[in-house]
CSV table of C-alpha atoms and ligand atoms in Angstrom, one decimal:
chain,number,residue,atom,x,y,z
A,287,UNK,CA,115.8,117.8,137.5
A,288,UNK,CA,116.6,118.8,134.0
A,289,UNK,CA,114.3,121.7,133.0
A,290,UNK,CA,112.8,119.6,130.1
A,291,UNK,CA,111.4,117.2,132.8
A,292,UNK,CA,109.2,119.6,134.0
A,293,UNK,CA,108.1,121.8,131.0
A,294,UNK,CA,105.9,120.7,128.2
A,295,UNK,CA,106.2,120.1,124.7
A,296,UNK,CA,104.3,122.8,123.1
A,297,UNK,CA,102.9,120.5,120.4
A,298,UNK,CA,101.0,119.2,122.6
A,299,UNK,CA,99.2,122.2,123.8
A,300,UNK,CA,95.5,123.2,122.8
A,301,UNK,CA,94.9,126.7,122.1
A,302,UNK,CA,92.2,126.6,125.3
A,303,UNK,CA,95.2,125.4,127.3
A,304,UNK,CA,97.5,128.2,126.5
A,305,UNK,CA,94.6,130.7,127.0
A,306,UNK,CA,94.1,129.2,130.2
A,307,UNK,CA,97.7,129.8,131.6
A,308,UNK,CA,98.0,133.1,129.8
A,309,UNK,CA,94.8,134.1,132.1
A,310,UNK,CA,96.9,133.0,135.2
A,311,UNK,CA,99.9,134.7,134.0
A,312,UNK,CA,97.9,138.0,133.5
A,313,UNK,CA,99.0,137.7,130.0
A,314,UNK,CA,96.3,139.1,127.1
A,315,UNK,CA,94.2,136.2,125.7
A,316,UNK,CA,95.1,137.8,122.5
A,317,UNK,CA,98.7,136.5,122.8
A,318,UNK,CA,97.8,133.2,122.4
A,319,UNK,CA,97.1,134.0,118.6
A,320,UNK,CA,100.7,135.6,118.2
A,321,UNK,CA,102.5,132.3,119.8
A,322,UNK,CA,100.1,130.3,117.9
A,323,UNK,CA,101.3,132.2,114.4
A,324,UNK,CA,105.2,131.7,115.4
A,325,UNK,CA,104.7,128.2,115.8
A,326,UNK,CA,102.5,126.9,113.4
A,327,UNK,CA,103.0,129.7,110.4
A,328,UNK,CA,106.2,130.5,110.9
A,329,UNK,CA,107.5,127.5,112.0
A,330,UNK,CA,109.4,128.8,114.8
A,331,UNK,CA,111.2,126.8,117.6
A,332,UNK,CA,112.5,129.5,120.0
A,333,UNK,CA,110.3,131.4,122.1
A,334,UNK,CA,113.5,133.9,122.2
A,335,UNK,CA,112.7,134.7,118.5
A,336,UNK,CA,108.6,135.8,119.0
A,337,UNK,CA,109.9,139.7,118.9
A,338,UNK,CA,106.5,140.9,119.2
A,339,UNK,CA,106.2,139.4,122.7
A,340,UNK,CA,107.5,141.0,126.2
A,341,UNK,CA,110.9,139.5,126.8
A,342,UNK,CA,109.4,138.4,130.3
A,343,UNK,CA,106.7,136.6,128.7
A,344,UNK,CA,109.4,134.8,126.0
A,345,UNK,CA,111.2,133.6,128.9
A,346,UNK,CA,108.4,132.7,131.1
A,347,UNK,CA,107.1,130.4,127.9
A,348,UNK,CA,110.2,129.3,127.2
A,349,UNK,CA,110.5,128.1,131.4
A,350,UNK,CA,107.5,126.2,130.7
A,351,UNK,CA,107.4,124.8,127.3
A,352,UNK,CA,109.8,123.4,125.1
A,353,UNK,CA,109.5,121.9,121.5
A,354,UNK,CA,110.2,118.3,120.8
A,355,UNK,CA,109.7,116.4,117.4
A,356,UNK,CA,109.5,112.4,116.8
A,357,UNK,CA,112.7,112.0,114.7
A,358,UNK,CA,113.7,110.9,111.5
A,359,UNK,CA,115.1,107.4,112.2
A,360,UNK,CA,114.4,106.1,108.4
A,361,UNK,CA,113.2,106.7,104.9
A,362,UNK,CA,112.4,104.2,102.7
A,363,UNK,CA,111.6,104.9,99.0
A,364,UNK,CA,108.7,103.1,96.9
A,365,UNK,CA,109.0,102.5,93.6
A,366,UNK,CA,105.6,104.7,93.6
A,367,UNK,CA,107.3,107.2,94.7
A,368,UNK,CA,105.5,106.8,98.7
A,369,UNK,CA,108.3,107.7,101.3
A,370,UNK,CA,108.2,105.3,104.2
A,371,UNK,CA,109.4,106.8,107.5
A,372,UNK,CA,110.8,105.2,110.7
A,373,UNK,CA,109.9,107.9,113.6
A,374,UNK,CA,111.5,107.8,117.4
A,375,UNK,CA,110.0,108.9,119.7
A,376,UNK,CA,111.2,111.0,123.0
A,377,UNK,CA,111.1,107.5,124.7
A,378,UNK,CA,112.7,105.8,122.0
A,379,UNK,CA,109.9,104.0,120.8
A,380,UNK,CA,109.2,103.9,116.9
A,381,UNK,CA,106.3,104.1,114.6
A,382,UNK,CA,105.7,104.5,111.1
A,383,UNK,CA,104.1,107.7,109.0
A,384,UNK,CA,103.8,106.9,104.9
A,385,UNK,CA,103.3,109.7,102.5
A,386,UNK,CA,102.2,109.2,99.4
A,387,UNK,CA,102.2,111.1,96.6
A,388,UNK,CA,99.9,111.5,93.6
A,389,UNK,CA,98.7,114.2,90.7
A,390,UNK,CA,96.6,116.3,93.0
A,391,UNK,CA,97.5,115.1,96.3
A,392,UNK,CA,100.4,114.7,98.6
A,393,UNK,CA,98.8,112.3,101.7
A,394,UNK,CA,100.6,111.6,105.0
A,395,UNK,CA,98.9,108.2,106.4
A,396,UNK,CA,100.1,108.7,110.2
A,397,UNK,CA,99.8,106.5,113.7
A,398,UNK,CA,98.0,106.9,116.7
A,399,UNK,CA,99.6,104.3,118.7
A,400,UNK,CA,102.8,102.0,118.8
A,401,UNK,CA,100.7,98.8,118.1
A,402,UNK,CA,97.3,97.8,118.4
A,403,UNK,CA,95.2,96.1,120.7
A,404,UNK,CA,92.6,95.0,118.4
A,405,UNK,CA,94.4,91.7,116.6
A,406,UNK,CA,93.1,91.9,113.4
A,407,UNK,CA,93.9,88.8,112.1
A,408,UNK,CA,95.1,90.1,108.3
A,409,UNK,CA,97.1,93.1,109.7
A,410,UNK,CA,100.2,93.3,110.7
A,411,UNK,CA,100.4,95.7,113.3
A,412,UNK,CA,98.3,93.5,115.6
A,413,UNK,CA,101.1,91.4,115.7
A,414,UNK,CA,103.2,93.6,118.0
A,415,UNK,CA,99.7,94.1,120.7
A,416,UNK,CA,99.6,97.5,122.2
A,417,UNK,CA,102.5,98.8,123.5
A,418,UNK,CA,101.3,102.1,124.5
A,419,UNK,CA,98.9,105.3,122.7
A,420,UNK,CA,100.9,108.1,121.1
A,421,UNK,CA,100.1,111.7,122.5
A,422,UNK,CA,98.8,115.0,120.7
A,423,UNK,CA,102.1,116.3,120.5
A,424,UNK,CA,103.1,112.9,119.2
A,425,UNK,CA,100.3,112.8,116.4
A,426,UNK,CA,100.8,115.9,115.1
A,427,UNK,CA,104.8,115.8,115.1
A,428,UNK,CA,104.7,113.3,112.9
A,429,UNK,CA,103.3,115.7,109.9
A,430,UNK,CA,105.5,118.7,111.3
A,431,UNK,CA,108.8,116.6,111.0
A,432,UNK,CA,108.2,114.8,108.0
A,433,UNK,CA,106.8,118.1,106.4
A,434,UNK,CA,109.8,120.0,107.5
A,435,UNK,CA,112.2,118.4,105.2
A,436,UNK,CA,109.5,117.8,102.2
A,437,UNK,CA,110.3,120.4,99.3
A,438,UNK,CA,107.4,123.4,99.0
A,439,UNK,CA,105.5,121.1,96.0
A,440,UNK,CA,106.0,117.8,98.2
A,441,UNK,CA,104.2,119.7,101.2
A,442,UNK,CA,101.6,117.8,102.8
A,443,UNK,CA,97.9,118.4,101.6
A,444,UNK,CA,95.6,115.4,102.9
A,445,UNK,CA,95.9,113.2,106.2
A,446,UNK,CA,94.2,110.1,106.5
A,447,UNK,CA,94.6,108.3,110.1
A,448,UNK,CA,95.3,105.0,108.8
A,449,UNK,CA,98.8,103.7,110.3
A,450,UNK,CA,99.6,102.1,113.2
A,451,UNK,CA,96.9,101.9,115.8
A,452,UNK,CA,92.9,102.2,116.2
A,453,UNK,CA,92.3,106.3,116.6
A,454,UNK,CA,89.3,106.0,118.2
A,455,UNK,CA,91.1,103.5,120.9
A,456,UNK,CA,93.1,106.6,121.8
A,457,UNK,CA,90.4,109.4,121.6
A,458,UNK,CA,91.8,112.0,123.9
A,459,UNK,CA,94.7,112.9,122.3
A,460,UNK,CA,93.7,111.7,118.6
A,461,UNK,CA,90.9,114.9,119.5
A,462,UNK,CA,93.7,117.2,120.6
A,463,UNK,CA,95.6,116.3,117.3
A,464,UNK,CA,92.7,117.0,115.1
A,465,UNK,CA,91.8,120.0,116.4
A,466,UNK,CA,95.2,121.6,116.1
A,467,UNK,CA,95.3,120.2,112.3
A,468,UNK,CA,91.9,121.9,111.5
A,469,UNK,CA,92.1,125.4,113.8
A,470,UNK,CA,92.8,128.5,111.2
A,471,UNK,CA,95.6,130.0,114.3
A,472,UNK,CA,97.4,126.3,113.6
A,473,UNK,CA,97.8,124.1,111.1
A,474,UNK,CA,95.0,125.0,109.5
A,475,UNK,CA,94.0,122.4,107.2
A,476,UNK,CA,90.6,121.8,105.8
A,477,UNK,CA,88.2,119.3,107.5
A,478,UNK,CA,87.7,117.8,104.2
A,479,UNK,CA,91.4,116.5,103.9
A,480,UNK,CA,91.5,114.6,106.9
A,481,UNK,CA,90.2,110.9,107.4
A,482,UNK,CA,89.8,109.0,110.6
A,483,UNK,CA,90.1,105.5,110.0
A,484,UNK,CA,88.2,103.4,112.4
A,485,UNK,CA,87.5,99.2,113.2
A,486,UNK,CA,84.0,100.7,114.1
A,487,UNK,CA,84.4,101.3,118.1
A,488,UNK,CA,80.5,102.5,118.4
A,489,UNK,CA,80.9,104.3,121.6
A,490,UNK,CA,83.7,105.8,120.8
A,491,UNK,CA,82.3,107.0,117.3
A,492,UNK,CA,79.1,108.5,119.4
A,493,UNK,CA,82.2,110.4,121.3
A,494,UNK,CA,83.5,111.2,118.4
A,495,UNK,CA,80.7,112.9,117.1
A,496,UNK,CA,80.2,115.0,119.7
A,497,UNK,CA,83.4,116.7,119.3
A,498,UNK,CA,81.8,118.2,116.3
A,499,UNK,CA,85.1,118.2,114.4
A,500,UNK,CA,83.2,117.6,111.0
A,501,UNK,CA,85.9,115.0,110.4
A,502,UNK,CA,85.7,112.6,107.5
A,503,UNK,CA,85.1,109.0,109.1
A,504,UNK,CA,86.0,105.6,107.5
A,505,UNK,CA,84.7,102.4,108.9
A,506,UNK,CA,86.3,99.3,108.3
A,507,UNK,CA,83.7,96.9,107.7
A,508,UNK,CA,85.8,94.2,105.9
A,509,UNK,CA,83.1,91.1,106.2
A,510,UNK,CA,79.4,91.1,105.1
A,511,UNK,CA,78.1,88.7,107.7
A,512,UNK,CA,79.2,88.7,111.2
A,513,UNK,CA,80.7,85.0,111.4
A,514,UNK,CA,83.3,85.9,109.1
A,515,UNK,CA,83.8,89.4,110.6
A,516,UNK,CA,84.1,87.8,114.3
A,517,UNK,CA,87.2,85.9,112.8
A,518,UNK,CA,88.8,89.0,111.1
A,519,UNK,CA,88.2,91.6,113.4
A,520,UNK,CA,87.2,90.2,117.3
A,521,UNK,CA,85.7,93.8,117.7
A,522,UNK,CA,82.5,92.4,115.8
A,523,UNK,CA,81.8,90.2,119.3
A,524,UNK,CA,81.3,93.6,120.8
A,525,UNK,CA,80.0,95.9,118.0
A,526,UNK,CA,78.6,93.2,115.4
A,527,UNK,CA,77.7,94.8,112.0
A,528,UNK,CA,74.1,95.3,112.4
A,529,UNK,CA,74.9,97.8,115.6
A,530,UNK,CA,77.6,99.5,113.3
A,531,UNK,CA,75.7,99.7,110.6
A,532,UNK,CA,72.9,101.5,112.9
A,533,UNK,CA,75.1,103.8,114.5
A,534,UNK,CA,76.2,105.3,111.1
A,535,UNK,CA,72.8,105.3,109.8
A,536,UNK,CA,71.9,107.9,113.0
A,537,UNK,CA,75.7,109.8,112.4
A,538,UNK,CA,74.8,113.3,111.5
A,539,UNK,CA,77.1,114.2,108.5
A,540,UNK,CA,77.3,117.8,106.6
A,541,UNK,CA,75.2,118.4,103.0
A,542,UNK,CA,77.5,116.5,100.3
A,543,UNK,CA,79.3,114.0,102.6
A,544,UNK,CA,79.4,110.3,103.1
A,545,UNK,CA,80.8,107.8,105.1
A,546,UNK,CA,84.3,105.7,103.6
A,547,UNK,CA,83.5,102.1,104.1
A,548,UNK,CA,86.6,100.2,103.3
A,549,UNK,CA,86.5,96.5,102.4
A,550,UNK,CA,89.3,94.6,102.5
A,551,UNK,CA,89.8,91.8,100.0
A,552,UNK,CA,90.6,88.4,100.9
A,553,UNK,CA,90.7,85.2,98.5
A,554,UNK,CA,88.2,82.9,99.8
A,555,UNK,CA,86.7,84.7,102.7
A,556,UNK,CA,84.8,87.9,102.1
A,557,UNK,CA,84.8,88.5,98.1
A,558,UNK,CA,82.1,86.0,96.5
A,559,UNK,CA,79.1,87.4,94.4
A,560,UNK,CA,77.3,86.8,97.8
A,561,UNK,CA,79.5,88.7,100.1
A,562,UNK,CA,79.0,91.5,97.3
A,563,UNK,CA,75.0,91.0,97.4
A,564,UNK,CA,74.9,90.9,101.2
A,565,UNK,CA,77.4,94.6,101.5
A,566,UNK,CA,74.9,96.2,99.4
A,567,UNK,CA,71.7,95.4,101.7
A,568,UNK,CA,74.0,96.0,104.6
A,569,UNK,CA,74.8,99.4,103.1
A,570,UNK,CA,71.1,100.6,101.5
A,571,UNK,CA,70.7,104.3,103.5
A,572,UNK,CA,73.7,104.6,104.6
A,573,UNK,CA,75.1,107.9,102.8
A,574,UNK,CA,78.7,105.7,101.9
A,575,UNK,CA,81.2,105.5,99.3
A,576,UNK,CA,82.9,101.9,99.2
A,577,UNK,CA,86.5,101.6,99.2
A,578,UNK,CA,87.9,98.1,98.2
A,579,UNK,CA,90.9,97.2,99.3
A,580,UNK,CA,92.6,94.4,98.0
A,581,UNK,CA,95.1,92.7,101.0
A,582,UNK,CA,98.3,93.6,100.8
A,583,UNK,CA,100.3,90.4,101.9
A,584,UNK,CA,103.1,90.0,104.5
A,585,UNK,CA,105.4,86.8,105.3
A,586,UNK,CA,103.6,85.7,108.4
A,587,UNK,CA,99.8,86.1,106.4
A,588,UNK,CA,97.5,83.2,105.7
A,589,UNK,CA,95.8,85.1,103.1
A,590,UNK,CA,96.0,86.2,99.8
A,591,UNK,CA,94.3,89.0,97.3
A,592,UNK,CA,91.8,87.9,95.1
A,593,UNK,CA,92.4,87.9,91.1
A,594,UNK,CA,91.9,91.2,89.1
A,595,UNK,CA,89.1,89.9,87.5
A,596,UNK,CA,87.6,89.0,91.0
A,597,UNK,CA,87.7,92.2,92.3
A,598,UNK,CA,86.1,93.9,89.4
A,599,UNK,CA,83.4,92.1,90.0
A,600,UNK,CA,82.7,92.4,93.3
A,601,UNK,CA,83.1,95.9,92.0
A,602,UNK,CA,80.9,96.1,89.2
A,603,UNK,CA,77.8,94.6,91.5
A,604,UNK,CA,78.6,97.4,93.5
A,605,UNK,CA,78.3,99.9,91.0
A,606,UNK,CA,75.4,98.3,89.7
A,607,UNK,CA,73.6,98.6,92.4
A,608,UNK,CA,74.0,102.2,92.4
A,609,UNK,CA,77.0,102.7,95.1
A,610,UNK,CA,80.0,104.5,94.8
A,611,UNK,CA,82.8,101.8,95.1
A,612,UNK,CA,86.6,102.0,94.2
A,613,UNK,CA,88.9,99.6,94.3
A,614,UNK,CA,91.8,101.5,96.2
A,615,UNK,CA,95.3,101.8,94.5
A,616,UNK,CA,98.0,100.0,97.3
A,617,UNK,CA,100.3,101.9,97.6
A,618,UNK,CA,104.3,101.6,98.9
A,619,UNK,CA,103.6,97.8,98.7
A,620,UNK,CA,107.1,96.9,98.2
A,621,UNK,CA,108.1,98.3,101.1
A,622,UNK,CA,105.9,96.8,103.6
A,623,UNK,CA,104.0,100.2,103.5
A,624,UNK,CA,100.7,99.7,102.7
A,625,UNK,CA,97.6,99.2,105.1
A,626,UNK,CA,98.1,96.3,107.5
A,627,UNK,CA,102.0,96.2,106.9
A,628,UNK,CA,103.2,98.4,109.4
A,629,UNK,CA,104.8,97.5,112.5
A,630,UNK,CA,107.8,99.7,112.8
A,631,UNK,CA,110.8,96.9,112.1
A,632,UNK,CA,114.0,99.4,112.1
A,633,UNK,CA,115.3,97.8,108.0
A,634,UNK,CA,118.6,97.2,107.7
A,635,UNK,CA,117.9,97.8,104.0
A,636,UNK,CA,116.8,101.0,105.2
A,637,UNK,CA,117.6,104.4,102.9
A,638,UNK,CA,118.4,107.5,105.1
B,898,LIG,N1,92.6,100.7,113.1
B,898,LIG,C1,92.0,101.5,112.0
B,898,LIG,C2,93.1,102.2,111.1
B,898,LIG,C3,94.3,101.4,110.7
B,898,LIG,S1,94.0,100.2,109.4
B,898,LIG,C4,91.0,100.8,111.2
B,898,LIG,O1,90.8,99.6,111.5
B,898,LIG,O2,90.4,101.3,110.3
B,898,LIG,C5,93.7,101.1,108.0
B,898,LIG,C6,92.9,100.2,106.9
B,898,LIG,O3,93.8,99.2,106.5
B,898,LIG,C7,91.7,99.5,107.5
B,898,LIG,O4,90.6,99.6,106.6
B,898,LIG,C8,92.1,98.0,107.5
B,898,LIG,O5,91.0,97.2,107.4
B,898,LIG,C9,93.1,98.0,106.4
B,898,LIG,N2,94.0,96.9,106.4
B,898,LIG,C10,94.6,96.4,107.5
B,898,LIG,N3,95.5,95.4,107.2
B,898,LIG,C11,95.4,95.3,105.8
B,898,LIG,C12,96.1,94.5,104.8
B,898,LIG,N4,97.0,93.6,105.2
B,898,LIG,N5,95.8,94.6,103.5
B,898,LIG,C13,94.9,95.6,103.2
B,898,LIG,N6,94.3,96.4,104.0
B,898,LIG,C14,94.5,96.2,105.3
């Protein structure tokens, strides 16, 4: 058997994990730190290079681990300036990872899954079902590769979990990823700058919580009554709005933060004056900021974006009624890489 067969890919390990072995190897916990360092600060890929560790400990990592990145199949460039990317993995399957830069912000919108099992009917990722979840090592490679060939002032500062897949549908290792992003000995990166996009799984968002990851949640609510949000998102038959709505009402959340609610647009279907009226009762004490999404269309869609003047509205009553709405800019539209247009097609049209 090839020795990659049986070692792991050391993205995927947790800091715990590592301490663990170390213990059985009679290895000092303290270690773990220095590996943690090469890897994550340092960006190292070769145990053989950690000088400050025993050579017999670089060789009996290096018997057990190895390091393995999704890879860059794809790039394509938005007229916004958003880089799409096309990312195999070890298995050869594909996702997508967007990163999108603005003034004060370079985001990274990244997958947890090749598909979806939800079948929301205005996205385009439920079209391909769920073909499998992605792991830790998986999540997180997605930032290390595509951050590995960004320039220093392109480096990625915020990471919203809003590409391909439901998180919260893949817990386990969506956890694993998170707490490597946020841990000072890894990747480091403030609790503030990452989202976690959800269709509002209530169990698993009671999981969630008790990770106590102080992690920024956003809730796709997307319908004010739950007739209309049975036909967009089937999830409602199982977690109808009122038992969402509960269950972020009793989320504890840290002084100064709210819950995102995003609300996507749809001509005809959720954005009348009522829908408006009915989001705001929905939403009175829930600690939220609104964000409105207007639908980014695909080929195979039934439905269309409201007008301008529409959506201002429905933002304005919003506002009025003393809630913090935004209408969200979409981003990397022409290239099918906005929310609800991924599904990993490998483009001819493609720029590498
Ligand atoms: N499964 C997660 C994360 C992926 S979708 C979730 O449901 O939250 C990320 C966001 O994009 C969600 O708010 C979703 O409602 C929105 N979205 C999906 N398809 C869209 C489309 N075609 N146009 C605009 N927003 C869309």
């Amino acid at each position: 058997m090839n020795r990659l067969d049986i070692s792991r890919n050391f993205f995927g390990i947790s800091e715990l994990e590592l301490q663990e072995k170390f213990s059985d190897w009679k290895v000092e916990t303290y270690r773990v730190h220095q590996v943690f360092t090469w890897v994550y600060h340092y960006h190292c890929r070769d145990f053989n290079e950690m000088t400050n560790l025993s050579k017999s400990l670089r060789s009996q990592l290096a018997e057990n681990f190895h390091f393995a990145l999704p890879q860059i199949q794809s790039r394509t460039h938005s007229k916004d300036g958003s880089i799409k990317y096309l990312l195999e993995l070890e298995d050869g399957a594909v996702v997508e990872s967007v990163w999108m830069p603005s003034e004060s912000r370079k985001t990274l919108c990244l997958s947890t899954q090749v598909g979806c099992r939800l079948n929301c009917s205005f996205c385009l990722t439920a079209s391909l079902g769920l073909k499998r979840n992605l792991n830790t090592a998986e999540i997180i490679g997605q930032h290390l590769a595509i951050n590995a060939e960004l320039k220093e002032e392109d480096q990625i500062t915020n990471i919203v979990f809003m590409g391909m897949g439901e998180p919260l549908d893949n817990l386990g290792p969506v956890v694993g990823a998170l707490r490597l992003m946020i841990s000072p000995q890894a990747m480091k990166i403030s609790t503030r700058k990452v989202t976690v996009s959800t269709s509002g799984l209530v169990d698993k968002m009671k999981a969630f919580q008790n990770e106590n990851l102080s992690i920024n949640l956003a809730i796709s609510l997307n319908a004010s009554d739950n007739a209309t949000r049975d036909r967009l998102m089937p999830i409602n038959k199982k977690y109808p709005i009122e038992v969402l709505i509960e269950c972020l009402k009793q989320y504890p959340l840290k002084p100064q933060r709210r819950h995102t609610i995003e609300y996507v647009l749809l001509a005809g279907i959720n954005d009348s004056d009522e829908d408006a009226q009915r989001l705001a009762k929905w939403l009175k004490g829930v600690p939220s900021k609104i964000n409105l999404i207007p639908f980014n269309s695909f080929d195979s869609s039934e439905y269309r974006p409201p007008s301008k003047e529409r959506v201002l509205k429905f933002q304005n009553y919003l506002i009025e009624q003393n809630f913090s709405a935004f209408i969200r800019q979409n981003r990397a539209t022409d290239i099918l890489g906005a929310c609800g247009q991924l599904a990993a097609q490998s483009e001819a049209s493609a720029t590498s």
